[in-house]
Coordinates of C-alpha atoms (C1' of nucleotides) in Angstrom, one line a residue:
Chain A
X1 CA 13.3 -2.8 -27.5
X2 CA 13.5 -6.2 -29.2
X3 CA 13.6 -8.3 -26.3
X4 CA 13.3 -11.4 -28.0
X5 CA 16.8 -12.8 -27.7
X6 CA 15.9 -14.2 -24.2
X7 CA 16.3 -17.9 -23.8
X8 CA 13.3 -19.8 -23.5
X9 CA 14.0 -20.8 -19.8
X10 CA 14.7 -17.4 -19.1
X11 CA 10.9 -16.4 -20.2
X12 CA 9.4 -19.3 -18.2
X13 CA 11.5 -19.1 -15.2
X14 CA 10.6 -14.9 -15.0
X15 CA 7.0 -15.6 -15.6
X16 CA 6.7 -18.5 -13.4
X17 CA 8.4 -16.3 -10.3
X18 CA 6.3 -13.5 -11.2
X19 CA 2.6 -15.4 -11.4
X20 CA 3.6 -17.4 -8.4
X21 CA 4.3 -13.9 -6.5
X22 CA 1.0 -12.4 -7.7
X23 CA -1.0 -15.4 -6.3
X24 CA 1.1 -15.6 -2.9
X25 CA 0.4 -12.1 -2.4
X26 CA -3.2 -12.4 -2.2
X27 CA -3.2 -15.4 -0.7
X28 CA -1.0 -14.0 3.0
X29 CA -0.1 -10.8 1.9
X30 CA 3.2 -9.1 0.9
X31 CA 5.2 -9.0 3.9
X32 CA 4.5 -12.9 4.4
X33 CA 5.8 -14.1 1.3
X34 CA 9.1 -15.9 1.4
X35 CA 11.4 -16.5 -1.4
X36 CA 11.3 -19.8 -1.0
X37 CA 7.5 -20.1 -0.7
X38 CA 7.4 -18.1 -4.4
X39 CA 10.3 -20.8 -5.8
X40 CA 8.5 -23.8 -4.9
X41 CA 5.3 -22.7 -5.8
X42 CA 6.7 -21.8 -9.6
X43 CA 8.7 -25.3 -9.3
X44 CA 12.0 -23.9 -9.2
X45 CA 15.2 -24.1 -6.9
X46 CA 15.7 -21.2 -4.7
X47 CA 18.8 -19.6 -6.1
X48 CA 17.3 -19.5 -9.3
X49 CA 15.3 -16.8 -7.6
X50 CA 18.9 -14.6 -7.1
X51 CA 20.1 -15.4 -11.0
X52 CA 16.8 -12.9 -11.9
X53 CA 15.9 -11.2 -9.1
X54 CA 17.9 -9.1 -5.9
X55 CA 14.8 -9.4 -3.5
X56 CA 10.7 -9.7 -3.9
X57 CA 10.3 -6.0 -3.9
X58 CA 12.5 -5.9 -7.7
X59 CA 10.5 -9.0 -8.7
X60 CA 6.8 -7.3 -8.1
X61 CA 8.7 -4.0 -9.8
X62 CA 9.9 -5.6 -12.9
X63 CA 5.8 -7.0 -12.9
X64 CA 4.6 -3.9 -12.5
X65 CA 6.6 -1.7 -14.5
X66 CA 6.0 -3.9 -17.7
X67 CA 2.1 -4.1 -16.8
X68 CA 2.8 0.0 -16.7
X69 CA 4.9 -0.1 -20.2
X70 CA 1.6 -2.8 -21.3
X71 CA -0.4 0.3 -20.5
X72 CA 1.2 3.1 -21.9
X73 CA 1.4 1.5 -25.3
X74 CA -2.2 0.5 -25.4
X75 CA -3.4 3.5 -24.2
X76 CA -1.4 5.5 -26.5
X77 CA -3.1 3.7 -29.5
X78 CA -6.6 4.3 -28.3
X79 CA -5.8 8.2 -27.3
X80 CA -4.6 8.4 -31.1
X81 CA -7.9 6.5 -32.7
X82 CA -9.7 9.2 -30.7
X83 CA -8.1 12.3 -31.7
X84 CA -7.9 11.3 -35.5
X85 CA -11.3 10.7 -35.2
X86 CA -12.2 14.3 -33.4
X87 CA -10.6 16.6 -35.9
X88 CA -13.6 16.0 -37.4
X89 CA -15.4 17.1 -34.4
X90 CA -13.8 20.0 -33.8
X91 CA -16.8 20.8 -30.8
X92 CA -16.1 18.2 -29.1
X93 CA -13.6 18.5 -25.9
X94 CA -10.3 16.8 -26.4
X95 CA -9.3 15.4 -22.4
X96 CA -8.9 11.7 -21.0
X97 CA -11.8 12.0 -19.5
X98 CA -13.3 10.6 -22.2
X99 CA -15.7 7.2 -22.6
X100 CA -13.3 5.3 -24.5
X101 CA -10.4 6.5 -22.6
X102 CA -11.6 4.9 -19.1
X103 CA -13.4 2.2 -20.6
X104 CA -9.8 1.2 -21.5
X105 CA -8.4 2.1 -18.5
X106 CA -11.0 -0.6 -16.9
X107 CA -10.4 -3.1 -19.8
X108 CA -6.6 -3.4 -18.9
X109 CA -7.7 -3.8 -15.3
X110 CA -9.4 -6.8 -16.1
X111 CA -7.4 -8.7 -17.9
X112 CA -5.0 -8.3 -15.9
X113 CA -6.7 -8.8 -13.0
X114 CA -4.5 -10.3 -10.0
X115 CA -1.7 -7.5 -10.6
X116 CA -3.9 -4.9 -10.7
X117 CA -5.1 -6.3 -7.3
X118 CA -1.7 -6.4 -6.2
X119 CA -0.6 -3.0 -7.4
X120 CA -3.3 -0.6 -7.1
X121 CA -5.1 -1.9 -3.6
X122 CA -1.4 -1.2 -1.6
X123 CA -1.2 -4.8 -1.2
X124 CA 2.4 -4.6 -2.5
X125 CA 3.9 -1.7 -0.9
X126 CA 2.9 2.3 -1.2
X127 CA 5.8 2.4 -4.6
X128 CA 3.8 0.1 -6.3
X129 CA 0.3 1.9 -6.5
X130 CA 2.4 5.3 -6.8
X131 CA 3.9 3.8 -10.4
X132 CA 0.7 3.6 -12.1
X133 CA -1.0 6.8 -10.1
X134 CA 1.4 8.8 -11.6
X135 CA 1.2 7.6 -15.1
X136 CA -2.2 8.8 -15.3
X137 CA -1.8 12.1 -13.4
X138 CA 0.8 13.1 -15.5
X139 CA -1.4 12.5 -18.5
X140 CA -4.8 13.7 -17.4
X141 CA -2.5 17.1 -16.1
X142 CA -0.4 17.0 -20.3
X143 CA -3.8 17.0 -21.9
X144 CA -5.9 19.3 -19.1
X145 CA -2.8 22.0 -20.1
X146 CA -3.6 20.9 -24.0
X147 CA -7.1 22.4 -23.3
X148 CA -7.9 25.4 -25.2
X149 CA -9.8 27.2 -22.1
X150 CA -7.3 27.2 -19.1
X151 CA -9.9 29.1 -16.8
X152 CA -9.4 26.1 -14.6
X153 CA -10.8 27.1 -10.6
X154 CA -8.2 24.2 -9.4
X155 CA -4.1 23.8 -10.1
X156 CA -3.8 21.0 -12.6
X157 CA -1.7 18.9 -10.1
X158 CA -4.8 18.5 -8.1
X159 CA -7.3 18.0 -10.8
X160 CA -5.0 15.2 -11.7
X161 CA -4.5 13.5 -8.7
X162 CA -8.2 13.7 -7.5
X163 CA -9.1 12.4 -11.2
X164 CA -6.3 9.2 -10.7
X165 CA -7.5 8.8 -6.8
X166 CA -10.9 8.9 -7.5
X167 CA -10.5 6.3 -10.7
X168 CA -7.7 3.9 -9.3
X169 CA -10.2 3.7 -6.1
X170 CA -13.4 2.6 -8.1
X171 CA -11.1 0.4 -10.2
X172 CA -9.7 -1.4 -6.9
X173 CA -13.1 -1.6 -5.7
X174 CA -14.5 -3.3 -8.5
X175 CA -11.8 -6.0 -8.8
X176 CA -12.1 -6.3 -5.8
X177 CA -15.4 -7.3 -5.4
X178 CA -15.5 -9.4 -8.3
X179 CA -16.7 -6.9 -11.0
X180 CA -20.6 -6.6 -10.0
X181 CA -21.4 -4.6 -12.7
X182 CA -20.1 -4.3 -16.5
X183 CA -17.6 -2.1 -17.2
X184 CA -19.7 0.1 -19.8
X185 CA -21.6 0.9 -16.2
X186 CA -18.5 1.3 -13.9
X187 CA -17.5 4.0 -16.4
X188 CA -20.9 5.3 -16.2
X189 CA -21.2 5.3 -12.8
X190 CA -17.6 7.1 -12.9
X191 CA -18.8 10.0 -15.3
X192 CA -21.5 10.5 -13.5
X193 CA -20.0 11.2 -10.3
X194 CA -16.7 12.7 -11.1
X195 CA -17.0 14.0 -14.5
X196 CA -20.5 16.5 -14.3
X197 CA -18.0 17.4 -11.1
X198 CA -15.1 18.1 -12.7
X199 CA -17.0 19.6 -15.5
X200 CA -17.7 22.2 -13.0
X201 CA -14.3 22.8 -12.6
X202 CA -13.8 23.9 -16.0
X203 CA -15.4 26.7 -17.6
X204 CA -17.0 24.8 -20.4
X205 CA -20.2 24.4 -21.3
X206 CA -21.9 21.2 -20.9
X207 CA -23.1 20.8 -24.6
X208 CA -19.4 21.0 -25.5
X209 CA -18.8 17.6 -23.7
X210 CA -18.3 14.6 -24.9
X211 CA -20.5 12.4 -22.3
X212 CA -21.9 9.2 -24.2
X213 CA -19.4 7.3 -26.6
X214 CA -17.3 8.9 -29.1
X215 CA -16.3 5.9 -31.8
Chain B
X1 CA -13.1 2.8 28.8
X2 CA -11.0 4.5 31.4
X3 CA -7.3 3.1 30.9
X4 CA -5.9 5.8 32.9
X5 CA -4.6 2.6 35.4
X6 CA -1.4 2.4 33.0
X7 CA 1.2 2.6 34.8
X8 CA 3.6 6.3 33.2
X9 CA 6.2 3.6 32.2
X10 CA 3.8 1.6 30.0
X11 CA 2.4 4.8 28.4
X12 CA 5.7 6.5 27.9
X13 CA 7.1 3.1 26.3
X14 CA 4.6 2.7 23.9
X15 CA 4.1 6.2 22.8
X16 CA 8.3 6.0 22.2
X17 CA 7.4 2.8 20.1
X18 CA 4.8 4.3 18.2
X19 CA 6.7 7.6 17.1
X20 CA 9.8 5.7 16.7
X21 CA 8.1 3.3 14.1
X22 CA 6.4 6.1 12.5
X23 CA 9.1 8.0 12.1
X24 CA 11.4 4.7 10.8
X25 CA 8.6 3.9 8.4
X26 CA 8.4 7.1 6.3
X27 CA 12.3 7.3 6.3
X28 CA 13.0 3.5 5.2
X29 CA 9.1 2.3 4.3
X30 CA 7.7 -0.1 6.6
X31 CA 9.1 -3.7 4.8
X32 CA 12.7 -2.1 5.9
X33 CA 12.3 -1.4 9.6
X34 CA 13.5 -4.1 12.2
X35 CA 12.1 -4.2 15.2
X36 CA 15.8 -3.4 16.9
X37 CA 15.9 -0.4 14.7
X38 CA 12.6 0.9 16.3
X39 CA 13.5 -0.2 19.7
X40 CA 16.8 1.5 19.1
X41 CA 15.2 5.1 18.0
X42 CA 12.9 4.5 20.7
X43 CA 15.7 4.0 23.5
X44 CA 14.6 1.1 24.6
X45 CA 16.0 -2.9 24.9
X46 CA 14.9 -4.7 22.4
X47 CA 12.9 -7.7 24.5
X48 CA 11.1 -4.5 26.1
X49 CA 9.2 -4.5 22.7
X50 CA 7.5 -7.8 23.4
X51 CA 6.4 -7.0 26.4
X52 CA 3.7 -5.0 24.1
X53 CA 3.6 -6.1 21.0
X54 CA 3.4 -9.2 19.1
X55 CA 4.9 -7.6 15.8
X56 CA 5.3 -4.9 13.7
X57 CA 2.0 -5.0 12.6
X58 CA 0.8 -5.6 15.8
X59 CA 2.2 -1.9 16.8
X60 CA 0.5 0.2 13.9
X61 CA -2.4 -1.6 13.7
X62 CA -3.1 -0.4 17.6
X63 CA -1.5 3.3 16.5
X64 CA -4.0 3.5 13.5
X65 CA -7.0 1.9 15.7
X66 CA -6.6 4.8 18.0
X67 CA -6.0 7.5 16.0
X68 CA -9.1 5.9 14.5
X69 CA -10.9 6.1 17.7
X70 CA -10.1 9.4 18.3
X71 CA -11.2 10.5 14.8
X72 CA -14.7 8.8 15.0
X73 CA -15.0 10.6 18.9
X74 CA -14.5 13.9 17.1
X75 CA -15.9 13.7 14.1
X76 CA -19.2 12.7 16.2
X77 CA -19.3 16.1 17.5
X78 CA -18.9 17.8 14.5
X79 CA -21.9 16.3 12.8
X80 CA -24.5 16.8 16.0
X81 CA -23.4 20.3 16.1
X82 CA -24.0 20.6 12.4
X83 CA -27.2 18.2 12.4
X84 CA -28.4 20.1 15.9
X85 CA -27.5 23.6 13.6
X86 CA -30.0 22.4 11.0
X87 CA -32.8 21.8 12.8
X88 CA -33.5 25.4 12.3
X89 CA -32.2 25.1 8.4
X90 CA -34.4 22.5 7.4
X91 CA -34.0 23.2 3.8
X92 CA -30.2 22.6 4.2
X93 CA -29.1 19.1 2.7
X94 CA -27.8 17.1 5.9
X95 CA -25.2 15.3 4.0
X96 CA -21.2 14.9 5.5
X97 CA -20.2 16.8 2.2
X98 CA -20.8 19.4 4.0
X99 CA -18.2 22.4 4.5
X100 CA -17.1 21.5 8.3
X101 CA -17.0 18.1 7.7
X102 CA -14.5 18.3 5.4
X103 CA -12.6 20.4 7.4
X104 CA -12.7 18.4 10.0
X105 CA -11.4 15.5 8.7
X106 CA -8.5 18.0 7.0
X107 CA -7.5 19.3 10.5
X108 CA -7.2 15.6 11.9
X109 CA -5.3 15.1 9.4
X110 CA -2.9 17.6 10.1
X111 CA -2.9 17.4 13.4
X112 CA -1.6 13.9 13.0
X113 CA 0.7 14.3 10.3
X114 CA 3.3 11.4 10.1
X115 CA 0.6 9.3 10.9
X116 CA -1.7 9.9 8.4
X117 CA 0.8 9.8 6.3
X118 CA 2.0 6.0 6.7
X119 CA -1.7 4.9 7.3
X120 CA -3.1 6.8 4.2
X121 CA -0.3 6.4 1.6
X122 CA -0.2 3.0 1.7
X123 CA 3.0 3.1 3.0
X124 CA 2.3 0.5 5.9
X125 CA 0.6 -2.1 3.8
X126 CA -2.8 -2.1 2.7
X127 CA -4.8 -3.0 5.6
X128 CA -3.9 0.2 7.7
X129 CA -5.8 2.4 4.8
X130 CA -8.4 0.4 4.5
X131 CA -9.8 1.0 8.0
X132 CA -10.1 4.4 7.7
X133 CA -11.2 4.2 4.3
X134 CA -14.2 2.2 5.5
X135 CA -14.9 4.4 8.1
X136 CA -15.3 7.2 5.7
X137 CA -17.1 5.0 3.2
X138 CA -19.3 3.5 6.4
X139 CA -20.8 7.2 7.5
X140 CA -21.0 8.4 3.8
X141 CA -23.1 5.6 2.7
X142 CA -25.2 6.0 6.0
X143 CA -26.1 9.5 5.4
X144 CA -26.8 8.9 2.1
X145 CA -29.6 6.3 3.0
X146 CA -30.9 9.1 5.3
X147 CA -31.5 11.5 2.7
X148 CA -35.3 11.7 2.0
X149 CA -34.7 11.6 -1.8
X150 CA -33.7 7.8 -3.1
X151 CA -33.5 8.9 -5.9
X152 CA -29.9 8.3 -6.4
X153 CA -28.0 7.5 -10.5
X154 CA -25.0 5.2 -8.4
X155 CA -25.2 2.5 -5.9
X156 CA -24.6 4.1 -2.6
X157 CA -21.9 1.5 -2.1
X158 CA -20.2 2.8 -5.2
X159 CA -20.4 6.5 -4.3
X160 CA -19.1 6.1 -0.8
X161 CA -16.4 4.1 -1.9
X162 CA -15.5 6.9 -4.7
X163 CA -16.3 10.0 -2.2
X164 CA -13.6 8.3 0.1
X165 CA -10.9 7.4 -2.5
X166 CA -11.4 10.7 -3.4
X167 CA -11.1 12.4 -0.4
X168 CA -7.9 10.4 1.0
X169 CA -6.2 10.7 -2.1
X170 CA -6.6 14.2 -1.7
X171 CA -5.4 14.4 1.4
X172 CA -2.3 11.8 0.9
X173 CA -1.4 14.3 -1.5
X174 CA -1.8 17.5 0.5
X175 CA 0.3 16.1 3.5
X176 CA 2.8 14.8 1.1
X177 CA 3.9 17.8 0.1
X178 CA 4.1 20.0 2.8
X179 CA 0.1 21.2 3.0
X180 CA 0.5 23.7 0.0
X181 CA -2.6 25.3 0.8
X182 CA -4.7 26.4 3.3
X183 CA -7.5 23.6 4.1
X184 CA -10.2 26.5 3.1
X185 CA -8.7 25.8 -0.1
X186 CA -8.0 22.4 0.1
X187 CA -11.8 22.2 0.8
X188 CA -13.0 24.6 -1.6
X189 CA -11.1 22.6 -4.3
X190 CA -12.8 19.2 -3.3
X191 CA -15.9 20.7 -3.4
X192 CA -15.5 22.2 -7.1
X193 CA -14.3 18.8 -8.1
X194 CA -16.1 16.1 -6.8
X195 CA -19.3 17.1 -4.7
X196 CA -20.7 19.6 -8.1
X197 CA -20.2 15.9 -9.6
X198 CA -21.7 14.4 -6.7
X199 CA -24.5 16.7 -6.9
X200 CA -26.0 15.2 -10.5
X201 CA -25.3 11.8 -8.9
X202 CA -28.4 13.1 -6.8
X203 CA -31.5 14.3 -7.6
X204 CA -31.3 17.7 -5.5
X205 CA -31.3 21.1 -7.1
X206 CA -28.9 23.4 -6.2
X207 CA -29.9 25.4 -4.2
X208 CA -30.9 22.9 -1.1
X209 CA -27.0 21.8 -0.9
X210 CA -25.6 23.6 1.5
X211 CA -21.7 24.9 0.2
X212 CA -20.2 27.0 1.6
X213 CA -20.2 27.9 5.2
X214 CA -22.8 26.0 7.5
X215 CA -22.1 27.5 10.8
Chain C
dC1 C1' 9.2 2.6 52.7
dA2 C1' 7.5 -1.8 50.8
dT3 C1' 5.7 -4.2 47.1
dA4 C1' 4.4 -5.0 42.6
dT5 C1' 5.3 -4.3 38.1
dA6 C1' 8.2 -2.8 34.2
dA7 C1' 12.5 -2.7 31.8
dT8 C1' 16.8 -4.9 30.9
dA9 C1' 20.8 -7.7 29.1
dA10 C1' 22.4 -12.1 27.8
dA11 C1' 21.6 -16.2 25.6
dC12 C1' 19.2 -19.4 22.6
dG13 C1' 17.0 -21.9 18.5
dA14 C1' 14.5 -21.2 14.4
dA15 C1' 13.7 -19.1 10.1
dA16 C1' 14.9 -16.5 6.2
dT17 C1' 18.3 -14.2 3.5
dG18 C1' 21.8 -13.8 0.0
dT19 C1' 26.0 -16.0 -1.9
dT20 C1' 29.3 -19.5 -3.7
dC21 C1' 30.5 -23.6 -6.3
dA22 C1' 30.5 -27.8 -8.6
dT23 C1' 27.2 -30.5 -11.3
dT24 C1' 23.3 -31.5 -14.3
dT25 C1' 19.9 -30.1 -17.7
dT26 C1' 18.2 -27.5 -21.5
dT27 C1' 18.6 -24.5 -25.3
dA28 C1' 20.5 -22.3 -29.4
dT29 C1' 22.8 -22.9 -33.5
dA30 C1' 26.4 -24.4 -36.6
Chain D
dT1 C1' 22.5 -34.1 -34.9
dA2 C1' 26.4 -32.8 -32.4
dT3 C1' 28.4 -29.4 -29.6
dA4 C1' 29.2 -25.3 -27.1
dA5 C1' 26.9 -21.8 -24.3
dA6 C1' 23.7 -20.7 -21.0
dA7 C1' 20.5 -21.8 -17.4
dA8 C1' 18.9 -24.4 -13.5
dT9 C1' 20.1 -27.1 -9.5
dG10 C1' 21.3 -28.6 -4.8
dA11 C1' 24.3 -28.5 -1.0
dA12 C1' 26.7 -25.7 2.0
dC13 C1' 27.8 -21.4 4.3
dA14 C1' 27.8 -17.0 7.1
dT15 C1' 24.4 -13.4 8.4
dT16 C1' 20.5 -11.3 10.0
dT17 C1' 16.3 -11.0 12.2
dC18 C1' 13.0 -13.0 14.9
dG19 C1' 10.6 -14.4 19.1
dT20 C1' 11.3 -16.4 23.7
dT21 C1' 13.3 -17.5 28.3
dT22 C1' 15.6 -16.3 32.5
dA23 C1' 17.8 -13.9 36.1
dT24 C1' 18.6 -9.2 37.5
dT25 C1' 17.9 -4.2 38.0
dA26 C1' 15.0 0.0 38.0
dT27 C1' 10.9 2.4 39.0
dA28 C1' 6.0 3.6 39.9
dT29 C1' 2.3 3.5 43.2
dG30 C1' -0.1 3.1 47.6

DNA sequence: CATATAATAAACGAAATGTTCATTTTTATA
DNA sequence: TATAAAAATGAACATTTCGTTTATTATATG
């Protein structure tokens, strides 16, 4: 995994292609961008492009599957803080639904906002938004099946799905508009509409729910 | 609005153009598809294209404006008959979470498949799925302000935008593999998750939303 | 049938792609 | 600091796709 072997010019060049894609792409749009509009905008010869890249699509892939691999290992940290700290809350419920858990998930959005753009509004192809869709399908569907109650009314693939959809949507939206409200409210906002929903959807009772924070 | 003057040539070529593309996009995604491709699948010289269209966009942009169209024509219907039904049921929550609305957008869906597919998914960049998006997001918010109780916990911006991420992600994912269930329960399960949600996003008690079946 | 309109094939320049190669510049490290 | 290795460069090239023009053929409509 220790990447670090990469010569420095190798590091620039990659991050120079992939920040002047990012802002190209907002600016006209995928399909618009030319390889040579992304090389002279990062200050670079064309075939430079070819020594790191086959085409734009495995340059904005490469960008998104390390702001994915970002992701996973953050998030992995903040699922672990949160379980440690509810074995001693044994009451409380134990799914990604949680507080912390999508005040993360919005965190990571907003630092790294411009790919996030890119990636989950479609402005980069359908592949792009699936990468990340799936990531946190797959996890809201490993810990729904972790749940001690599986008197679910609705197949865990769809819970998942709707839960990623519905967050990935408000997420776009919000970048999108230039985050009108604080992110402590966006995940407010969020819980409130999906989560006293989806609550429903489990049969748990509401007192067993951890709404408000947990850390 | 009578365009029935085409002459059958100009209708048959651009319906072959249309389904052609369609079809080409969800085998090869939309960046991959040359216009000679489409004009070769549609049977048809390749100049002949121009004659019609100024680009690839150009040609789903006008497929997804008038399957658009057509949705907005139907979907009227459905709501006076619903709205009309309620006159009589005036303790019935006019809201288009309602049962048949749902369904209704469900059946379009189907009924136009492939099409849904490519504007939905993302697959043919971002700006086809955003004008249906907005149209759902446009008629939620509206109905929403019509409501006699204001008393709402989330920006009616916000919970349009999440009622129609929501709903097309559902959808995307329904048609994408092979309708797996039966809309009933398609709707049903969009019901359990989000609109029990939705329902402590409002200020209504139970037992004025109307669930199940309206008519 | 006559006329208008649509479709066609051939040909063209322009733009973008992806590759090769010899040369220059930068980096790592001994 | 000197040197060898690696990376970036610019020029040149064949290819592909695009979008348009033009002269000709095919077809719908009245």
């Amino acid at each position: 995994m220790k990447e670090k072997n990469l010569d420095r010019r190798v590091a620039r060049t990659r991050r120079a292609l992939q920040n002047a894609f990012i802002q190209l792409i907002l600016e006209h749009g995928y399909d618009n961008v030319t390889i040579e509009e992304i090389t002279e905008r990062a200050d670079l010869g064309r075939t430079t492009f070819y020594l790191h890249f086959n085409d734009k699509e495995d340059l904005l892939m490469q960008a998104i599957d390390s702001i994915c691999d970002d992701f996973i290992q953050k998030h992995k940290t903040v699922i672990s803080r949160i379980d440690n700290h509810q074995k001693h809350n044994q009451d409380k419920l134990q799914l990604n639904l949680d507080r912390d858990i999508i005040y993360h998930i919005f965190s990571h959005a907003r630092d790294n906002a411009n790919l996030y753009k890119v990636m989950l509004s479609g402005e980069g192809g359908a592949q792009a938004s699936r990468r990340f869709a799936s990531i946190i399908q797959d996890e809201t569907i490993k810990r729904l099946n972790n749940l001690q109650n599986h008197q679910i009314k609705v197949p865990a693939e769809v819970f998942g799905v709707s839960f990623a959809g519905n967050l990935m949507t408000l997420i776009t939206w919000w970048l999108e508009n230039k985050q009108p409200y604080p992110i402590e409210t966006m995940v407010k906002y969020f819980q409130q509409m999906f989560l006293f929903g989806a609550l429903n959807t489990l049969n748990i009772s509401h007192d067993k729910l951890q709404v408000d924070s947990s850390i």
